[in-house]
Coordinates of C-alpha atoms in Angstrom, one line a residue:
Chain A
M24 CA 149.9 46.9 102.3
I25 CA 147.2 44.2 101.7
K26 CA 145.5 45.1 105.0
K27 CA 145.4 48.8 103.9
Q28 CA 143.9 47.8 100.5
W29 CA 141.0 46.1 102.4
I30 CA 140.3 49.4 104.4
Q31 CA 140.1 51.3 101.2
D32 CA 137.9 48.8 99.5
L33 CA 135.4 48.9 102.5
K34 CA 135.5 52.6 102.4
A35 CA 134.0 52.7 99.0
I36 CA 131.1 50.3 99.7
P37 CA 128.8 52.7 101.2
F38 CA 129.3 55.1 98.1
L39 CA 128.8 52.4 95.6
L40 CA 126.2 50.1 97.1
P41 CA 122.9 52.1 96.7
F42 CA 123.6 52.5 93.0
F43 CA 124.9 49.0 92.6
V44 CA 121.8 47.4 94.4
A45 CA 119.3 49.4 92.2
Y46 CA 121.1 48.7 89.2
M47 CA 121.4 45.0 89.7
I48 CA 117.7 44.5 90.7
F49 CA 116.2 46.7 87.9
T50 CA 118.6 46.8 85.1
I51 CA 120.6 43.7 85.0
F52 CA 118.5 41.1 86.7
P53 CA 115.6 41.6 84.2
I54 CA 117.8 40.7 81.4
F55 CA 118.3 37.3 82.9
K56 CA 114.8 37.0 84.2
G57 CA 113.6 37.7 80.5
L58 CA 115.7 34.8 79.5
E59 CA 114.2 32.5 81.7
M60 CA 110.7 33.8 81.0
S61 CA 111.2 33.2 77.2
L62 CA 111.7 29.6 77.9
Y63 CA 108.5 29.0 79.8
D64 CA 104.9 29.0 79.4
W65 CA 104.3 32.1 81.8
T66 CA 101.1 33.9 82.7
L67 CA 100.4 37.0 84.5
V68 CA 99.7 35.1 87.6
R69 CA 102.6 32.5 87.6
K70 CA 105.2 30.4 86.0
L71 CA 103.7 27.4 84.1
E72 CA 105.9 24.5 82.4
F73 CA 109.2 24.7 80.6
V74 CA 108.8 24.9 76.9
G75 CA 112.4 25.2 75.8
L76 CA 112.7 27.0 72.5
E77 CA 108.9 26.8 71.6
N78 CA 108.3 30.6 72.0
Y79 CA 111.3 31.4 69.8
I80 CA 110.0 29.1 67.1
K81 CA 106.5 30.6 67.4
M82 CA 108.2 34.1 67.0
F83 CA 109.7 33.3 63.8
T84 CA 106.6 32.0 62.3
D85 CA 104.1 34.8 63.7
R86 CA 103.2 36.9 61.0
H87 CA 102.0 39.6 63.6
F88 CA 105.4 39.8 64.9
W89 CA 106.9 40.4 61.5
R90 CA 104.3 42.8 60.6
T91 CA 104.8 44.9 63.8
L92 CA 108.6 44.6 63.5
W93 CA 108.2 45.9 59.9
N94 CA 105.7 48.7 61.1
T95 CA 108.4 49.8 63.5
T96 CA 111.0 49.8 60.8
F97 CA 109.0 51.8 58.5
F98 CA 108.5 54.2 61.2
V99 CA 112.3 54.4 61.6
I100 CA 112.7 54.8 58.0
L101 CA 110.2 57.6 57.6
T102 CA 111.2 59.5 60.7
T103 CA 115.0 59.5 60.8
P104 CA 116.2 61.3 57.6
T105 CA 113.3 64.0 58.0
M106 CA 114.1 64.2 61.6
V107 CA 117.9 65.1 60.9
L108 CA 117.0 67.6 58.1
L109 CA 114.1 69.2 60.1
A110 CA 116.3 69.5 63.3
L111 CA 119.2 71.0 61.1
G112 CA 116.8 73.4 59.3
L113 CA 115.2 74.6 62.7
A114 CA 118.7 74.9 64.3
L115 CA 119.7 77.3 61.4
L116 CA 116.7 79.4 61.8
S117 CA 117.1 79.5 65.4
N118 CA 120.8 80.6 64.9
L119 CA 119.8 83.6 62.8
N120 CA 120.9 87.0 64.0
T121 CA 117.6 88.3 65.1
K122 CA 115.8 89.5 68.1
L123 CA 113.3 86.7 67.6
K124 CA 115.6 83.9 68.2
T125 CA 114.6 83.3 71.7
F126 CA 111.2 83.1 70.5
F127 CA 112.2 80.6 67.9
R128 CA 114.0 78.4 70.2
G129 CA 111.2 78.4 72.7
S130 CA 108.6 77.6 70.0
F131 CA 110.5 74.7 68.5
F132 CA 111.5 73.4 71.7
I133 CA 108.2 73.6 73.9
P134 CA 106.4 70.8 72.3
S135 CA 109.0 68.4 73.3
I136 CA 108.6 69.0 77.0
L137 CA 104.8 68.1 76.8
S138 CA 103.6 64.8 77.9
V139 CA 102.9 62.2 75.1
S140 CA 99.3 61.9 76.3
V141 CA 98.8 65.6 75.8
I142 CA 100.4 65.9 72.4
S143 CA 98.6 62.8 71.3
F144 CA 95.1 64.1 72.4
L145 CA 96.0 67.6 71.1
M146 CA 96.3 66.0 67.7
I147 CA 93.3 63.7 67.8
F148 CA 91.0 66.7 68.5
M149 CA 92.7 69.1 66.0
L150 CA 92.5 66.3 63.3
Q151 CA 89.0 65.3 63.9
P152 CA 86.8 65.4 60.7
Y153 CA 84.0 67.9 60.5
N154 CA 85.0 70.2 63.4
G155 CA 88.6 69.6 64.2
L156 CA 90.9 72.6 63.6
V157 CA 93.0 71.2 60.8
N158 CA 90.1 70.4 58.4
N159 CA 88.5 73.6 59.0
V160 CA 91.5 75.4 58.0
I161 CA 91.9 73.3 55.1
Q162 CA 88.3 74.1 54.0
M163 CA 89.0 77.9 54.9
L164 CA 91.7 77.8 52.2
G165 CA 89.1 76.8 49.8
I166 CA 90.0 73.2 49.5
D167 CA 86.9 71.0 49.5
A168 CA 88.1 67.9 51.3
E169 CA 87.2 66.2 54.6
P170 CA 90.3 63.9 55.2
K171 CA 89.9 61.2 57.7
W172 CA 93.4 61.3 59.3
M173 CA 93.1 58.1 61.6
A174 CA 91.0 56.0 59.2
D175 CA 93.0 56.0 56.1
Q176 CA 96.3 53.9 56.4
G177 CA 98.6 56.5 54.5
L178 CA 97.0 59.4 56.3
A179 CA 97.5 57.6 59.7
W180 CA 101.2 57.2 58.9
V181 CA 101.4 60.9 57.9
T182 CA 99.7 61.9 61.2
I183 CA 102.0 59.7 63.4
V184 CA 105.2 61.0 61.6
V185 CA 104.2 64.6 61.8
V186 CA 103.1 64.4 65.4
T187 CA 106.5 62.7 66.2
L188 CA 108.5 65.2 64.3
W189 CA 106.6 68.1 66.0
W190 CA 106.9 66.5 69.5
T191 CA 110.6 65.5 69.4
V192 CA 112.5 67.7 67.0
G193 CA 113.4 70.3 69.6
F194 CA 115.8 68.1 71.4
N195 CA 117.7 67.5 68.2
M196 CA 117.6 71.0 67.1
I197 CA 119.4 72.0 70.3
L198 CA 122.1 69.5 69.6
F199 CA 122.6 71.0 66.2
L200 CA 122.4 74.6 67.6
A201 CA 125.1 73.8 70.1
A202 CA 127.3 72.4 67.3
L203 CA 126.6 75.6 65.3
Q204 CA 127.8 77.8 68.0
D205 CA 130.9 76.0 68.5
I206 CA 132.1 76.5 64.9
P207 CA 135.0 79.2 65.4
E208 CA 134.0 82.6 64.0
S209 CA 137.4 82.9 62.6
L210 CA 136.7 80.3 60.0
Y211 CA 134.1 82.7 58.6
E212 CA 136.1 85.7 58.7
A213 CA 139.0 84.2 57.0
S214 CA 136.6 82.9 54.3
E215 CA 135.2 86.3 54.0
I216 CA 138.4 87.9 53.3
D217 CA 139.0 85.4 50.5
G218 CA 135.8 86.5 49.0
A219 CA 133.5 83.3 49.7
S220 CA 129.7 83.9 49.2
R221 CA 127.4 83.0 51.9
W222 CA 126.5 79.8 50.3
D223 CA 130.1 78.7 50.0
M224 CA 130.5 79.3 53.6
F225 CA 127.4 77.1 54.4
K226 CA 128.8 74.4 52.1
Y227 CA 132.5 74.5 53.0
I228 CA 132.5 75.6 56.6
T229 CA 128.9 75.0 58.3
L230 CA 128.0 71.6 56.9
P231 CA 131.3 69.8 57.4
Q232 CA 131.6 71.1 61.0
L233 CA 128.1 69.7 61.6
I234 CA 128.9 66.1 60.4
P235 CA 129.9 64.7 64.0
I236 CA 126.7 65.9 65.7
G237 CA 124.6 64.9 62.7
R238 CA 125.8 61.4 63.1
V239 CA 124.9 61.4 66.8
V240 CA 121.5 62.8 66.1
L241 CA 120.9 60.1 63.3
L242 CA 121.9 57.2 65.6
L243 CA 120.1 58.5 68.7
Q244 CA 116.9 59.0 66.4
I245 CA 117.1 55.5 65.0
L246 CA 117.3 54.2 68.6
A247 CA 114.7 56.3 69.8
S248 CA 112.3 55.5 66.8
Y249 CA 112.6 51.7 67.4
K250 CA 111.1 52.2 70.8
V251 CA 108.0 54.0 69.3
F252 CA 104.9 53.1 71.3
A253 CA 102.7 55.6 73.2
Q254 CA 102.0 58.1 70.5
I255 CA 100.8 55.5 68.1
L256 CA 98.7 53.6 70.9
L257 CA 97.2 56.9 71.8
I258 CA 96.5 58.4 68.5
T259 CA 95.7 55.4 66.0
G260 CA 95.5 52.5 68.6
G261 CA 97.9 50.7 66.0
G262 CA 95.0 51.1 63.4
P263 CA 93.5 51.2 60.9
G264 CA 93.5 47.4 60.7
G265 CA 96.9 47.0 62.6
A266 CA 98.5 49.0 59.8
T267 CA 100.4 51.3 62.3
R268 CA 100.9 48.9 65.3
P269 CA 104.3 48.9 66.4
L270 CA 106.2 46.0 68.0
I271 CA 106.2 47.2 71.6
Q272 CA 102.3 47.5 71.4
Y273 CA 102.2 44.0 70.0
I274 CA 104.6 42.8 72.9
Y275 CA 102.2 44.6 75.5
E276 CA 99.0 43.0 74.0
V277 CA 100.4 39.7 73.9
G278 CA 101.7 39.9 77.7
F279 CA 98.8 41.7 79.3
N280 CA 95.7 41.2 77.1
Q281 CA 96.6 37.6 75.9
N282 CA 98.0 36.7 79.5
N283 CA 101.2 35.4 77.9
L284 CA 104.3 36.9 79.4
G285 CA 106.7 34.1 78.4
Y286 CA 106.0 34.9 74.7
A287 CA 106.1 38.7 75.2
A288 CA 109.4 38.3 77.0
T289 CA 110.6 36.3 73.8
M290 CA 109.6 39.1 71.5
S291 CA 111.2 41.6 74.0
Y292 CA 114.5 39.8 73.4
A293 CA 114.4 40.1 69.7
L294 CA 114.0 44.1 70.3
F295 CA 116.6 43.9 72.8
F296 CA 119.1 42.5 70.4
I297 CA 118.0 45.1 67.7
L298 CA 118.7 47.8 70.1
L299 CA 121.7 46.4 71.6
I300 CA 123.3 46.2 68.0
L301 CA 122.3 49.8 67.2
S302 CA 123.8 51.0 70.5
I303 CA 127.0 49.2 69.9
I304 CA 127.2 50.9 66.4
Q305 CA 126.4 54.1 67.9
L306 CA 129.1 53.9 70.6
K307 CA 131.7 52.6 68.0
S308 CA 130.9 55.4 65.6
Q309 CA 130.9 58.1 68.4
R310 CA 134.4 56.7 69.4
S311 CA 135.6 56.7 65.9
G312 CA 134.3 60.2 65.3
E313 CA 136.3 61.4 68.5
N314 CA 139.6 60.1 67.3
Chain B
M22 CA 130.7 117.6 66.4
S23 CA 132.6 118.9 69.3
D24 CA 129.9 117.7 71.8
P25 CA 131.7 115.0 73.7
Q26 CA 128.3 113.1 74.2
L27 CA 127.6 113.1 70.5
S28 CA 131.1 111.9 69.4
N29 CA 130.7 109.2 72.0
E30 CA 127.5 108.2 70.6
A31 CA 129.0 108.1 67.2
A32 CA 131.8 105.9 68.5
V33 CA 129.3 103.4 70.0
R34 CA 127.5 103.3 66.6
V35 CA 130.7 102.7 64.7
K36 CA 131.7 99.9 67.2
K37 CA 128.2 98.4 66.7
T38 CA 128.1 98.3 62.9
K39 CA 131.6 96.8 63.1
S40 CA 130.6 93.9 65.4
T41 CA 127.6 93.2 63.3
V42 CA 129.6 93.0 60.2
L43 CA 132.0 90.4 62.1
Q44 CA 128.9 88.5 62.9
R45 CA 128.1 88.2 59.3
N46 CA 124.8 90.3 59.4
R47 CA 125.1 91.4 55.8
D48 CA 122.9 88.5 54.8
P49 CA 120.7 90.0 52.0
K50 CA 118.2 87.4 52.6
L51 CA 117.9 87.7 56.3
G52 CA 114.5 89.4 56.3
L53 CA 113.2 86.5 54.3
K54 CA 114.6 83.8 56.5
V55 CA 113.4 85.4 59.7
T56 CA 109.8 85.7 58.3
L57 CA 110.2 81.9 57.4
G58 CA 111.4 81.2 60.8
F59 CA 108.6 83.2 62.4
I60 CA 106.0 81.3 60.3
V61 CA 107.4 78.0 61.3
A62 CA 107.6 78.9 64.9
L63 CA 103.8 79.8 64.7
I64 CA 103.0 76.5 63.2
F65 CA 104.9 75.0 65.9
I66 CA 103.1 76.6 68.9
S67 CA 99.7 76.9 67.2
P68 CA 98.4 73.6 68.8
I69 CA 99.5 74.7 72.2
I70 CA 97.8 78.2 71.8
W71 CA 94.7 76.4 70.4
M72 CA 94.6 74.2 73.4
L73 CA 94.9 77.0 75.8
F74 CA 92.0 79.0 74.0
V75 CA 89.8 75.9 74.0
S76 CA 90.4 75.2 77.6
V77 CA 88.7 78.7 78.4
K78 CA 85.7 78.0 76.3
P79 CA 82.2 77.4 77.6
N80 CA 81.3 73.9 78.2
G81 CA 80.0 72.2 75.1
F82 CA 81.7 74.9 72.8
S83 CA 82.2 73.5 69.2
T84 CA 82.7 75.3 66.0
T85 CA 83.7 74.7 62.2
Q86 CA 84.9 78.4 62.0
P87 CA 88.6 78.2 62.8
L88 CA 88.8 81.8 64.1
E89 CA 85.9 81.3 66.5
W90 CA 88.2 79.1 68.6
F91 CA 90.1 82.0 69.5
L92 CA 87.4 84.7 70.1
P93 CA 85.4 85.2 73.3
P94 CA 83.4 84.1 75.1
Y95 CA 85.9 83.0 77.7
T96 CA 85.3 81.4 81.2
L97 CA 87.5 79.6 83.8
Y98 CA 84.8 77.5 84.9
N99 CA 86.2 74.5 83.4
Y100 CA 89.5 74.5 85.2
V101 CA 87.6 74.7 88.6
D102 CA 85.1 72.0 87.5
I103 CA 87.9 69.6 86.5
M104 CA 90.2 70.3 89.5
F105 CA 87.4 69.6 91.9
G106 CA 85.2 67.2 90.0
S107 CA 87.8 64.6 88.6
L108 CA 90.8 62.8 89.8
I109 CA 93.3 65.1 87.7
F110 CA 94.5 67.0 90.9
R111 CA 95.3 63.7 92.4
W112 CA 97.2 62.5 89.3
L113 CA 99.0 65.9 89.3
F114 CA 100.1 65.2 92.7
N115 CA 101.1 61.7 92.0
S116 CA 103.2 63.0 88.9
L117 CA 104.8 65.4 91.0
I118 CA 105.7 63.4 94.1
V119 CA 107.1 60.7 91.7
A120 CA 109.1 63.0 89.7
V121 CA 110.4 64.9 92.8
I122 CA 111.5 61.6 94.7
T123 CA 112.8 60.1 91.4
T124 CA 115.0 63.0 90.9
V125 CA 116.2 63.3 94.4
L126 CA 117.2 59.6 94.7
T127 CA 118.8 59.6 91.3
L128 CA 120.9 62.5 92.3
I129 CA 122.0 60.9 95.5
I130 CA 122.9 57.4 94.3
T131 CA 124.5 58.5 91.0
S132 CA 126.7 61.2 92.5
L133 CA 127.7 58.7 95.4
A134 CA 128.7 56.1 92.9
A135 CA 130.4 58.6 90.7
F136 CA 132.4 60.0 93.5
A137 CA 133.8 56.6 94.4
I138 CA 134.8 55.7 90.9
S139 CA 136.4 59.3 90.4
Q140 CA 138.2 59.7 93.7
M141 CA 138.6 56.7 95.8
K142 CA 141.1 53.8 95.3
F143 CA 139.7 50.3 95.5
R144 CA 140.1 47.0 93.7
F145 CA 138.2 46.2 90.6
K146 CA 137.4 49.9 89.9
N147 CA 137.7 49.8 86.4
F148 CA 135.6 46.7 86.0
I149 CA 132.9 48.0 88.1
F150 CA 132.8 51.3 86.0
I151 CA 132.6 49.2 82.7
F152 CA 129.9 47.2 84.3
F153 CA 128.0 50.5 85.1
L154 CA 128.5 51.5 81.5
L155 CA 127.0 48.5 80.0
G156 CA 123.7 49.8 81.4
L157 CA 123.8 52.5 78.6
M158 CA 123.3 49.8 76.1
I159 CA 120.3 48.2 77.8
P160 CA 117.1 49.8 76.6
G161 CA 114.4 49.9 79.4
E162 CA 111.7 49.3 76.7
A163 CA 113.1 45.9 75.8
T164 CA 113.3 44.6 79.4
I165 CA 110.0 46.1 80.4
I166 CA 108.2 42.5 80.6
P167 CA 110.8 40.8 82.9
L168 CA 110.9 44.1 84.9
Y169 CA 107.3 43.8 85.6
E170 CA 107.9 40.4 86.8
V171 CA 110.8 41.4 88.9
A172 CA 108.7 44.4 90.4
K173 CA 105.8 41.9 91.0
S174 CA 108.2 39.7 93.0
F175 CA 109.2 42.7 95.2
G176 CA 105.6 43.7 95.8
L177 CA 106.1 46.9 93.9
I178 CA 103.4 46.7 91.3
D179 CA 100.7 49.4 92.0
T180 CA 102.8 51.2 94.4
Y181 CA 104.6 54.7 94.5
A182 CA 107.9 52.8 95.2
G183 CA 107.2 50.7 92.1
L184 CA 106.9 53.9 90.0
I185 CA 110.3 55.3 91.5
L186 CA 112.7 52.7 92.4
P187 CA 113.0 51.0 89.0
M188 CA 114.0 54.3 87.5
I189 CA 116.9 55.7 89.7
A190 CA 119.9 53.9 88.6
S191 CA 121.0 56.0 85.7
P192 CA 124.4 55.0 84.3
L193 CA 124.4 58.1 82.1
G194 CA 124.2 60.2 85.4
V195 CA 127.3 58.3 86.8
I196 CA 129.2 58.9 83.7
I197 CA 128.5 62.6 83.5
L198 CA 129.1 63.2 87.2
K199 CA 132.4 60.9 87.2
S200 CA 133.8 63.1 84.3
F201 CA 132.7 66.2 86.2
F202 CA 134.4 65.0 89.4
D203 CA 137.5 64.1 87.6
N204 CA 138.1 67.7 86.8
V205 CA 138.1 68.8 90.4
P206 CA 141.6 70.1 91.0
K207 CA 143.8 67.4 92.5
E208 CA 145.4 70.0 95.0
V209 CA 142.0 70.7 96.5
I210 CA 141.4 67.2 97.3
E211 CA 144.9 66.4 98.3
S212 CA 145.0 69.2 100.9
A213 CA 141.6 68.2 102.0
I214 CA 142.8 64.7 102.8
I215 CA 145.9 65.9 104.5
D216 CA 143.6 68.1 106.7
G217 CA 142.0 64.7 107.8
C218 CA 138.9 65.3 105.9
S219 CA 136.8 62.0 105.5
Y220 CA 135.7 60.9 102.2
F221 CA 132.1 61.6 103.0
K222 CA 132.9 65.1 104.0
L223 CA 135.0 65.5 101.1
F224 CA 132.2 64.4 98.9
Y225 CA 129.4 66.6 100.2
K226 CA 131.4 69.6 101.4
I227 CA 133.8 70.1 98.5
V228 CA 133.0 67.9 95.5
L229 CA 129.3 68.1 95.3
P230 CA 129.1 72.0 95.5
L231 CA 131.7 72.2 92.5
A232 CA 129.4 69.9 90.4
K233 CA 126.3 72.0 90.5
P234 CA 125.9 72.4 86.7
A235 CA 126.1 68.7 86.0
L236 CA 123.9 68.0 88.9
S237 CA 121.2 70.5 87.7
A238 CA 121.3 69.1 84.1
I239 CA 120.8 65.6 85.2
G240 CA 118.2 66.7 87.8
I241 CA 116.2 68.6 85.2
F242 CA 116.4 65.7 82.8
T243 CA 115.4 63.1 85.4
F244 CA 112.4 65.3 86.3
I245 CA 111.2 65.8 82.8
G246 CA 111.7 62.2 82.1
S247 CA 109.9 60.9 85.0
W248 CA 107.0 63.6 84.5
N249 CA 106.4 62.4 81.1
N250 CA 107.1 58.7 81.6
F251 CA 104.2 56.6 80.0
L252 CA 105.2 53.0 79.4
W253 CA 105.9 51.9 82.9
P254 CA 103.2 53.7 84.9
Y255 CA 100.9 52.4 82.2
L256 CA 101.9 48.8 82.9
S257 CA 102.7 48.9 86.7
I258 CA 99.7 50.9 88.1
L259 CA 96.2 49.5 88.1
S260 CA 94.3 51.7 90.7
E261 CA 93.0 55.1 89.3
T262 CA 94.1 56.9 92.2
L263 CA 97.8 56.1 91.7
Y264 CA 97.9 57.1 88.1
T265 CA 100.3 59.7 87.0
L266 CA 99.1 62.4 84.6
P267 CA 100.3 60.7 81.3
V268 CA 98.5 57.5 82.2
G269 CA 95.2 59.3 83.7
L270 CA 94.8 61.9 80.9
P271 CA 93.9 59.4 78.1
V272 CA 91.3 57.9 80.4
F273 CA 89.9 61.2 81.1
N274 CA 90.2 62.3 77.4
S275 CA 88.4 59.2 76.0
T276 CA 85.4 59.4 78.5
Y277 CA 84.8 63.0 76.9
S278 CA 85.7 62.0 73.3
Q279 CA 82.7 63.9 71.8
A280 CA 83.4 67.1 73.8
Y281 CA 86.3 69.5 73.2
V282 CA 86.4 71.7 76.2
Q283 CA 86.8 69.4 79.1
P284 CA 89.8 67.4 77.4
M285 CA 91.6 70.6 76.5
T286 CA 91.3 71.8 79.8
A287 CA 92.7 68.6 81.3
N288 CA 95.7 68.9 78.9
A289 CA 96.1 72.4 79.7
I290 CA 96.2 71.7 83.3
A291 CA 98.9 68.9 82.7
S292 CA 100.9 71.3 80.5
I293 CA 101.0 74.7 82.1
P294 CA 103.3 73.7 85.0
V295 CA 106.0 72.4 82.5
I296 CA 105.6 75.3 80.2
I297 CA 106.1 77.8 83.3
A298 CA 109.0 75.5 84.4
F299 CA 110.5 75.7 80.8
L300 CA 110.3 79.5 80.7
L301 CA 112.0 79.8 84.1
F302 CA 114.8 77.2 83.4
E303 CA 115.1 77.7 79.7
K304 CA 118.9 78.5 79.8
Q305 CA 119.9 75.5 82.0
I306 CA 117.5 73.1 80.0
V307 CA 119.2 74.2 76.7
K308 CA 122.7 74.1 78.1
G309 CA 122.0 70.7 79.8
I310 CA 120.8 69.1 76.4
S311 CA 123.9 70.1 74.5
F312 CA 126.0 69.1 77.4
T313 CA 124.5 65.5 78.0
G314 CA 123.4 65.0 74.4
I315 CA 126.9 65.1 73.0
K316 CA 128.7 63.1 75.8
G317 CA 125.8 60.6 75.9

């Protein structure tokens, strides 16, 4: 019996090995490597001396770290509720009983398959002062204004949030749409017989049925927003005056522009723990939602 | 009314009205909602339409009148110019080759691992599965600095392999495929084993063909993810000839920051293939999202 088990184990190895090796090298090992790096002075070229917890102490007193972490958190606060509501609204529109629904779904979803570089530069050109499309349309409507979308702190945030919503809402919309279509028709029929109004149906049937998926969208959105980087880098460059610079951009700058991979790895760890805690909350709440 | 065809038509009509009643089509505000949806949809695609129109404008075109962006003259000269006069064609090729190989390798290694965990009996199976599950909680963005160091020590910086290999071990892929393989009827597998079928044959002759929907969902998302990946190529590629489109485009666009036409043509060249792919695979993509999104 023992001998047979060995043969079984050996047979599984060729199936497991390719994934296992790639997973160990590129997913698991970097976690430990990051821990090592955070304890050293480490440049782009090589490892220097052991500095113990110095990088961690530096992080806690680094105002740029706290500022960029706050910027990222602010981005999460701005985008998450609007994303959930917008995704729900678009899903309801896409679920209308009309011949246009394929057009609706396509239009809402297509931005999310475009590259972040494309959507960022599209926005830069559309939002340019003097001859950008958006300002021209504003003036065509008779409003005499020339907003400088990237130069003003408030407008820069508006730009980034609107671009992000436009770019990524399609995915979330489809999650809501799938959930909408899973609601049993019989519930509506029964309530119709009872004389419920359409608003009642929405309030007492549709919304409660969407709560589980709403929770998934909410948590996925928080996780995704904490990883924000590329669209901010490309649209505002983190400006004006660092007002929109997110944590990942700061990590990148410390690592690759200031040649300090050790400290960059330390801050990656901070982000790692934030995201880990959020993932655990997500898995937990998903499980409790299933039960 | 005795005409059989007429009464048949009437019956169809009655049936139709009945079914629309059941679909709650008596919404008095439907027209209003559809109009709202139409306007929102137009707002959503207007930047893309604008991009396509600007991309066919003559070189140096610029205007302060919104409508003029959409009116002639048009020309395709920019497309020819950019395809042959810049590295964009090369970047397009890089993106494509990296996305295709990443997708193929991901599908191979995740399906092999999922098969073993789903169908084979070996020691520490649950432990290994949970160990793979942990990967779901490890965000790639947060380990990107040490990943750079790891890739460097393997000589993977500034290579195609460096763009591909770190991306292929997808725990989500293993989980989705495992649950799919679990649903393959036991009788099918048992009878195949009794017939002397090897595990490998069982895998690629029986189980894999049954898992096509899951494989295509994972394949489409791996492809889109790789095609649009920005952070890792941005860090790991140094030579311009190895850039992928997302990394190359910003370089291209900022060299032309005062012009409109060339950057928009470049963006259009990067977008048209994915838009066409979306229109072709719309159903699978939508199904795939609702499928992977909820389970993930």
